[in-house]
Amino acid sequence: MSGVVCAWLRNDLRLYDSPVLHRAVQLSKERGLPTLPVYVLDPRHFQRTKHGSLKTGAVRALFLLQSVRCLKRQLRKLGSDLLIAVGRPEEVLPPLLGNGSVLLTQEEVTFEELRVDGELQQALVNQSVQWQYCWGSTLYHKEDLPFRADLKDAPDVFTLFKNKVEPELAASANEVPATFQGEKKLQSDMNVRPCLPEPEAGSLPLPPLLGKELFEFEPSWQDLPFQEEVAAPTEHQGAAMRFEGGEEAGLARLQHYLFDTDLIRGYFEVRNGMLGPDYSTKLAPWLALGCVSPRKVYEQVREYEKARVANKSTYWVLFELMWRDFYKFFAAKHGNAIFKLHGLTGKERAWRPDSGEFFRLWTDGLTGYPLIDANMRELKATGFMSNRGRQNVASFLALDMKLDWRRGADWFESLLVDHDVASNWGNWVHAAGLTTGRINHFNVIKQSKSYDKEGMYLKHWLPELQNVPSSLIHEPWTMSDEERERFGAGEYPAPCVDPTTFREDANKGQGKGPPKVKGPPWTKGEKASTG
């Protein structure tokens, strides 16, 4: 086969602001080469992990499938197409690349992606193929950071990172800049590069000698390379919202949240919500697969500020994008440490040995703690969970149940529709207290009362507690037998961790050590029970 410009797309499934496709257009013109956009469904992403979870669970797999098919449709409208293949990239791509080809792909930073890159480069060692990386997954370009190229001097604390990269809005993570105290039409420069334009029609010419049959493949659910039978997910009626993969749906959500509804105006006040579609942007799934770029979100927020208002809520949406950047560069700096049992600290900790029964109380939402159980049931049913919920369930697993935190991160990776490697594993290693930052140990009872005072979220996901009054729902173990029977709460499980260790007046949650753990009944010779 003759030379091509191969755009190997991974977590950048979009046309607008696509560094890989933008560079492909440039090289095609400069070198007179056709372009070959490719997406590879790698079977390794659909197998069981060492912790027993499906690496890509059903909800995330469906969102990915929708996103890939959407990109294929979009490229066809430009006179191009997307070759979708099933297999390992190091086996699929080399036969497509003749001498004089250029392989373009987005630069990733985590172990598995870099390992595949290395294997592919090795497979191409005897071919005259040039490899070029494009950076495109963050708000700030890696080259624009005020740190060394290897990021070894990048701060490990978010506030320090933010104040370095955002000089015009240097405020602590817990403060709103003074300029945003009122609703003023004001903008500040964050040194974000402008978005790249969408490729023009005809700018990505396909290889004329490549058989058309290669482009006819449009995968359905049955084509996903699961190594076992996995049923396609069905929409849950209690879900916060319906997530559909692809750039079109992602841009529609962005338009809805900003200009159609003005929801962004009040984001700061409702961002800790847990129930319903509009307490947060819900853009994370499209950001995770690159269906929408963070720079596109930034661009639209700035347009909203010009047209309507700039306030602490519009700032806070951009603030959340900086958190996402922080974990991407954090992962790039620390490499495999974010996946290790002892994290960045290297300090050993006595994790509870568990054959799986205790862990399943957490995954199935049967811990006896309503805030934990409601969030875990929502995750299992819908593939989504609020930010507030994620912090609490992670803290509870690692610091209260004292189970290996990596099992929690692995479970999230499987189920979350918005799973992003750096953000997920970075947040989890931090939640386990294994970074250089402080340990945020959450009092889940206090959190439940603070963020779901009337128990509406709890009742939404815990039918056993539907009739329990708000004064009792956060601590159902305090009910008498007569009250449990009267409120129909007899089937709700007893707490798996001793609730007397959660003292609301102790201000637990800011660097305090974990409470002692009461073992599940079967550790004392009793029959295992989840009731």
XYZ file of C-alpha atoms in Angstrom:
531
model
C 0.000 0.000 0.000
C 1.209 3.537 -0.754
C 1.740 6.231 1.845
C -1.149 7.827 3.740
C -1.716 10.261 6.567
C -3.310 7.997 9.161
C -5.369 9.753 11.841
C -5.589 7.135 14.582
C -8.382 8.460 16.777
C -8.766 7.365 20.372
C -10.211 9.609 23.075
C -10.762 12.437 20.580
C -13.944 11.478 18.772
C -14.880 14.858 17.290
C -14.409 17.150 14.292
C -14.349 20.571 15.963
C -11.115 21.479 17.763
C -9.467 18.192 16.782
C -5.653 18.540 16.735
C -5.241 15.156 15.032
C -7.648 15.871 12.183
C -6.390 19.451 11.868
C -2.837 18.185 11.487
C -4.022 15.512 9.040
C -5.493 18.227 6.822
C -2.200 20.142 6.902
C -0.029 17.129 6.076
C -2.366 15.956 3.344
C -1.989 19.315 1.594
C 1.754 19.615 2.223
C 2.676 16.106 1.083
C -0.086 15.330 -1.355
C -1.112 12.259 0.595
C -4.596 10.853 1.153
C -5.929 10.620 4.706
C -7.115 7.561 6.577
C -9.101 8.173 9.792
C -9.144 4.996 11.894
C -10.696 3.843 15.147
C -9.718 0.479 16.647
C -11.909 -1.481 19.059
C -9.240 -3.176 21.156
C -10.432 -6.475 22.743
C -8.229 -5.761 25.774
C -10.654 -2.983 26.700
C -13.552 -5.452 26.883
C -12.115 -8.186 29.068
C -12.096 -8.765 32.831
C -9.548 -6.918 34.925
C -7.447 -8.525 37.634
C -10.001 -7.245 40.140
C -12.826 -9.054 38.348
C -14.692 -6.138 36.745
C -15.369 -5.721 33.051
C -12.847 -3.135 31.978
C -15.520 -1.434 29.891
C -18.964 -2.055 31.312
C -22.163 -2.065 29.313
C -23.200 1.571 29.805
C -19.800 2.953 28.877
C -19.520 0.534 25.948
C -22.835 1.729 24.501
C -21.790 5.382 24.842
C -18.513 4.573 23.062
C -20.322 2.726 20.284
C -22.659 5.668 19.743
C -19.741 8.099 19.720
C -17.756 6.153 17.123
C -20.774 5.754 14.855
C -21.535 9.467 15.158
C -17.991 10.379 14.115
C -18.249 8.059 11.124
C -21.425 9.847 9.982
C -19.816 13.245 10.431
C -16.723 12.320 8.430
C -18.870 10.970 5.605
C -20.568 14.378 5.350
C -17.096 15.849 4.669
C -16.417 13.364 1.876
C -14.238 11.254 4.176
C -15.005 8.238 6.366
C -13.875 6.357 9.456
C -12.344 2.906 9.134
C -13.475 1.002 12.222
C -11.546 -2.164 13.002
C -11.668 -4.776 15.754
C -8.294 -5.954 17.022
C -5.087 -4.779 18.621
C -3.766 -1.529 17.130
C -0.273 -2.984 16.806
C -1.743 -5.701 14.566
C -4.450 -3.744 12.753
C -2.602 -0.568 11.763
C 0.754 -1.643 10.234
C -0.795 -3.336 7.150
C -2.658 -0.085 6.398
C 0.486 2.050 6.386
C 2.716 1.961 3.333
C 6.171 3.515 3.110
C 6.107 7.269 3.443
C 3.054 7.234 5.702
C 2.567 9.480 8.718
C 0.729 8.179 11.772
C -0.970 10.896 13.827
C -2.532 10.249 17.212
C -3.417 12.111 20.371
C -0.733 11.915 23.037
C -1.868 9.963 26.075
C -0.135 9.836 29.457
C -1.152 6.652 31.270
C 0.433 3.224 31.317
C -1.823 1.045 29.183
C -2.103 3.595 26.394
C 1.653 4.195 26.384
C 2.290 0.441 26.346
C 0.127 0.063 23.241
C 2.000 2.972 21.647
C 5.273 1.200 22.330
C 4.038 -2.079 20.869
C 2.754 -0.320 17.773
C 6.022 1.562 17.303
C 7.869 -1.731 17.570
C 5.567 -3.287 14.967
C 6.390 -0.401 12.620
C 10.141 -0.560 13.153
C 10.795 -2.008 9.706
C 8.395 0.326 7.924
C 9.140 3.851 6.787
C 6.386 5.462 8.846
C 6.696 8.755 10.672
C 4.987 9.022 14.065
C 3.585 12.353 15.257
C 1.788 13.067 18.541
C -0.821 15.787 18.914
C -1.803 17.229 22.300
C -5.519 17.792 22.583
C -7.134 16.419 25.743
C -6.812 19.355 28.149
C -7.894 22.962 28.531
C -4.288 24.148 28.748
C -1.798 22.923 26.194
C 1.063 21.001 27.749
C 3.607 23.281 26.068
C 2.030 26.369 27.632
C 2.393 25.232 31.239
C 4.875 27.109 33.449
C 6.609 23.826 34.329
C 9.397 21.653 33.006
C 8.614 19.458 30.013
C 8.661 16.336 32.233
C 6.333 18.089 34.732
C 8.558 17.123 37.652
C 8.128 20.604 39.129
C 4.349 20.643 38.676
C 2.569 20.972 42.053
C 0.808 17.961 43.525
C -1.768 20.207 45.215
C -4.535 21.599 43.040
C -4.585 25.112 44.496
C -0.867 25.561 43.793
C -1.300 24.174 40.294
C -4.243 26.482 39.593
C -2.468 29.564 40.843
C 0.479 28.801 38.584
C -1.459 28.234 35.393
C -4.161 30.824 35.978
C -2.356 34.019 37.015
C -5.235 36.308 36.156
C -7.656 34.490 38.433
C -5.296 33.339 41.176
C -7.638 32.528 44.018
C -7.680 29.682 46.491
C -9.747 26.633 45.671
C -12.280 27.588 48.331
C -12.763 31.211 47.315
C -14.534 33.070 44.556
C -12.421 35.806 42.938
C -13.474 39.238 44.130
C -14.236 40.276 40.543
C -16.971 37.649 40.428
C -18.746 38.485 43.694
C -21.394 40.343 41.692
C -22.912 39.373 38.379
C -20.700 41.550 36.188
C -20.051 41.139 32.507
C -16.367 40.566 32.917
C -13.762 38.315 31.327
C -10.250 37.411 32.426
C -7.498 35.930 30.309
C -6.746 32.293 31.158
C -4.154 31.814 28.397
C -6.171 29.075 26.709
C -5.381 28.458 23.053
C -8.220 29.114 20.597
C -10.179 26.180 19.233
C -9.187 24.674 15.904
C -11.741 24.836 13.090
C -13.672 21.840 11.843
C -12.119 20.298 8.690
C -13.635 21.550 5.477
C -15.445 19.253 3.076
C -12.948 17.508 0.809
C -9.944 18.298 3.024
C -9.541 14.672 4.181
C -9.400 12.717 0.872
C -9.532 8.956 1.289
C -6.915 6.603 -0.230
C -8.232 5.764 -3.711
C -6.815 2.246 -3.712
C -8.287 1.227 -0.366
C -11.257 -1.070 -0.827
C -14.625 0.502 -0.105
C -15.672 -2.622 1.756
C -13.302 -1.694 4.572
C -15.443 1.366 5.291
C -18.767 -0.483 5.165
C -18.334 -1.878 8.663
C -20.490 0.042 11.156
C -20.334 -1.872 14.430
C -23.460 -2.814 16.325
C -23.607 -4.041 19.912
C -22.884 -7.605 18.822
C -19.642 -6.474 17.171
C -18.098 -5.179 20.389
C -15.257 -7.569 21.304
C -16.480 -8.650 24.737
C -14.966 -11.950 25.755
C -18.228 -13.042 27.335
C -21.911 -12.397 26.694
C -22.856 -8.903 27.848
C -26.371 -7.573 27.412
C -26.878 -4.101 26.002
C -28.006 -1.703 28.733
C -31.538 -0.403 28.920
C -32.443 3.091 30.048
C -33.306 3.320 33.752
C -36.365 5.435 34.514
C -34.708 6.882 37.597
C -31.577 8.070 35.761
C -30.471 11.679 36.130
C -30.559 12.047 32.356
C -30.086 10.088 29.152
C -26.527 10.168 27.840
C -26.122 9.607 24.118
C -22.615 9.335 22.737
C -21.204 11.526 20.006
C -20.192 15.093 19.248
C -23.667 16.125 18.144
C -25.291 15.128 21.440
C -22.426 16.652 23.451
C -22.698 20.006 21.710
C -26.471 19.910 22.130
C -26.054 19.438 25.903
C -23.594 22.342 26.018
C -26.030 24.566 24.110
C -28.874 23.470 26.394
C -26.994 24.139 29.623
C -25.758 27.566 28.559
C -27.841 29.436 26.030
C -31.137 27.525 25.918
C -31.816 27.469 29.656
C -29.307 29.755 31.436
C -28.698 26.880 33.864
C -25.044 27.842 34.086
C -26.033 31.097 35.813
C -26.846 29.212 39.025
C -24.287 26.402 38.861
C -22.340 27.530 41.931
C -25.396 27.304 44.192
C -26.554 23.854 43.069
C -23.286 22.111 42.136
C -23.398 19.812 45.190
C -26.755 18.368 44.203
C -27.344 14.675 43.583
C -30.832 14.391 42.086
C -31.975 15.374 38.601
C -30.308 16.470 35.346
C -29.499 20.112 35.983
C -27.439 20.450 39.183
C -24.307 20.098 37.028
C -23.310 20.439 33.395
C -23.310 16.642 32.827
C -20.674 17.199 30.126
C -18.184 14.740 31.618
C -19.066 11.729 29.404
C -18.485 13.717 26.203
C -15.285 15.215 27.606
C -14.008 11.763 28.592
C -14.197 10.428 25.022
C -13.227 13.729 23.464
C -16.595 14.154 21.741
C -16.380 17.716 23.042
C -13.074 19.368 23.865
C -12.535 21.335 27.089
C -11.496 24.289 24.940
C -14.901 24.180 23.241
C -16.581 24.365 26.645
C -14.292 27.259 27.563
C -15.059 29.003 24.281
C -18.804 28.726 24.798
C -18.676 29.834 28.438
C -16.744 32.925 27.371
C -19.335 33.607 24.667
C -22.061 33.259 27.278
C -20.264 35.715 29.545
C -20.041 38.255 26.730
C -23.668 37.854 25.739
C -25.289 37.497 29.150
C -23.389 37.459 32.413
C -20.096 36.493 34.034
C -20.469 35.428 37.642
C -19.076 32.960 40.147
C -21.064 30.163 38.488
C -19.547 30.675 35.035
C -16.138 30.852 36.693
C -16.776 27.627 38.586
C -17.536 25.680 35.428
C -14.084 26.670 34.153
C -12.702 25.885 37.598
C -13.947 22.304 37.202
C -12.175 22.059 33.841
C -8.955 23.020 35.619
C -9.456 20.139 38.061
C -9.652 17.841 35.066
C -6.394 19.309 33.711
C -4.749 18.930 37.091
C -5.311 15.180 37.182
C -4.178 14.719 33.582
C -0.845 16.397 34.301
C -0.694 14.741 37.733
C -0.921 11.356 35.994
C 1.690 12.372 33.435
C 4.069 13.374 36.224
C 3.653 10.345 38.488
C 3.119 7.556 35.976
C 2.303 4.167 37.446
C 2.286 5.428 41.030
C -1.379 6.400 40.708
C -2.220 2.723 40.105
C -0.109 1.268 42.941
C -1.530 -0.019 46.215
C 0.513 2.426 48.291
C 0.093 5.304 45.891
C 2.520 8.203 45.791
C 3.462 7.966 49.454
C 4.678 4.377 49.267
C 3.501 3.942 52.848
C 2.065 0.577 53.700
C -1.380 0.423 55.207
C -3.263 -2.458 56.757
C -6.005 -3.064 54.198
C -8.765 -5.401 55.280
C -8.397 -8.877 53.738
C -11.635 -9.704 51.968
C -12.765 -12.566 49.762
C -15.290 -10.297 48.115
C -18.350 -10.432 50.369
C -17.567 -7.189 52.191
C -16.679 -5.422 48.930
C -19.972 -6.512 47.404
C -21.879 -4.715 50.151
C -20.359 -1.542 48.719
C -20.853 -2.342 45.030
C -24.463 -3.467 45.547
C -25.435 -0.586 47.814
C -25.992 -2.714 50.914
C -23.614 -1.120 53.413
C -26.420 0.092 55.680
C -25.403 3.716 55.131
C -28.126 5.354 52.999
C -25.923 7.969 51.331
C -23.437 5.301 50.243
C -26.080 2.811 49.171
C -28.148 5.292 47.155
C -25.121 6.471 45.219
C -23.824 2.977 44.556
C -27.222 1.800 43.332
C -27.468 4.809 41.038
C -24.037 4.013 39.615
C -24.866 0.374 39.017
C -28.215 1.168 37.394
C -27.240 4.171 35.269
C -23.449 4.506 34.984
C -23.500 7.908 36.649
C -23.034 9.453 40.081
C -22.694 13.027 41.342
C -19.343 14.488 42.321
C -20.517 14.728 45.937
C -21.464 11.067 45.858
C -18.134 9.998 44.369
C -16.155 11.663 47.117
C -18.220 10.039 49.841
C -18.305 6.491 48.485
C -14.551 6.554 47.808
C -13.734 7.827 51.276
C -16.051 5.246 52.809
C -14.524 2.292 50.955
C -10.891 3.213 51.565
C -10.979 4.849 54.988
C -13.974 3.313 56.742
C -14.286 -0.151 55.219
C -10.488 -0.180 54.802
C -10.633 -2.124 51.555
C -8.051 -1.916 48.788
C -8.929 1.392 47.106
C -7.880 0.073 43.693
C -10.908 -2.221 43.667
C -13.088 0.860 43.965
C -11.260 2.669 41.179
C -11.537 -0.452 39.026
C -15.290 -0.654 39.691
C -15.691 2.991 38.720
C -13.684 2.417 35.550
C -16.069 -0.321 34.537
C -19.340 1.411 35.317
C -18.886 5.158 34.906
C -20.145 6.466 31.572
C -17.741 9.393 32.011
C -14.698 7.375 33.010
C -11.432 9.201 32.391
C -8.304 7.300 33.436
C -6.394 10.220 34.954
C -9.356 11.808 36.741
C -10.721 8.525 38.073
C -7.502 7.007 39.363
C -6.094 10.357 40.469
C -9.200 11.082 42.519
C -9.184 7.600 44.021
C -5.538 7.598 45.100
C -6.200 10.992 46.668
C -9.379 9.744 48.386
C -7.352 6.886 49.861
C -4.969 9.421 51.415
C -1.997 8.203 49.399
C -0.825 11.481 47.846
C 1.158 14.311 49.372
C -2.036 16.271 50.057
C -4.230 16.140 53.122
C -6.561 13.219 53.801
C -10.194 14.147 53.289
C -12.043 11.656 55.445
C -15.752 12.255 55.027
C -18.331 11.811 57.760
C -20.959 10.236 55.541
C -23.767 10.782 58.054
C -23.062 14.489 58.297
C -22.663 14.703 54.523
C -26.018 12.992 54.023
C -27.796 15.445 56.312
C -26.037 18.441 54.756
C -26.608 17.668 51.090
C -29.900 15.718 51.155
C -31.599 17.152 54.208
C -35.082 15.881 53.424
C -33.801 12.555 52.091
C -35.297 13.006 48.620
C -32.257 11.510 46.884
C -32.125 8.613 49.349
C -35.787 7.778 48.795
C -35.317 7.963 45.036
C -32.824 5.083 45.086
C -33.688 3.176 48.284
C -37.250 1.842 48.077
C -36.825 0.202 51.499
C -36.677 3.687 53.031
C -39.473 5.321 50.988
C -41.697 5.851 54.012
C -39.041 6.686 56.590
C -39.289 10.306 57.841
C -36.395 12.651 57.108
C -35.527 12.789 60.813
C -34.614 9.083 60.721
C -33.658 8.301 57.130
C -30.001 9.314 57.429
C -29.439 6.944 60.392
C -31.960 4.120 59.950
C -30.204 1.973 62.556
C -31.571 4.330 65.228
C -35.133 3.191 64.520
C -36.818 0.849 66.937
C -38.138 -2.485 65.707
C -41.645 -1.040 65.854
C -40.596 1.952 63.704
C -38.825 -0.237 61.160
C -41.981 -2.297 60.781
C -44.269 0.749 60.641
C -42.171 2.450 57.959
C -41.580 -0.724 55.961
C -37.817 -0.547 56.450
C -37.304 -4.068 57.729
C -35.405 -5.178 54.623
C -32.806 -2.420 54.773
C -29.435 -3.841 55.976
C -27.698 -3.046 59.231
C -24.564 -0.856 58.967
C -21.414 -2.757 58.030
C -19.220 -0.205 59.850
C -19.858 0.773 63.471
C -21.895 4.027 63.260
C -20.783 5.212 66.693
C -17.403 6.027 65.158
C -19.014 8.854 63.150
C -19.201 11.733 65.604
C -20.669 14.819 63.988
C -19.182 17.129 66.603
C -15.636 15.920 65.904
C -15.377 17.784 62.574
C -14.239 14.529 61.071
C -13.151 14.889 57.479
C -10.108 17.155 57.512
C -7.094 14.949 57.960
C -8.501 12.814 60.766
C -7.658 9.159 60.944
C -10.260 6.568 59.943
C -12.617 5.148 62.550
C -12.204 1.588 63.686
C -14.031 -0.903 61.535
C -16.557 -3.358 62.817
C -16.281 -6.542 60.832
C -19.228 -7.953 58.939
C -21.210 -10.631 60.789
C -19.518 -13.562 59.048
C -16.098 -12.559 60.420
C -17.388 -13.672 63.817
C -18.591 -17.040 62.630
C -22.119 -15.917 61.840
C -23.835 -16.640 58.559
C -23.296 -14.017 55.899
C -26.310 -11.778 55.471
C -27.105 -8.623 53.572
C -30.526 -8.151 55.158
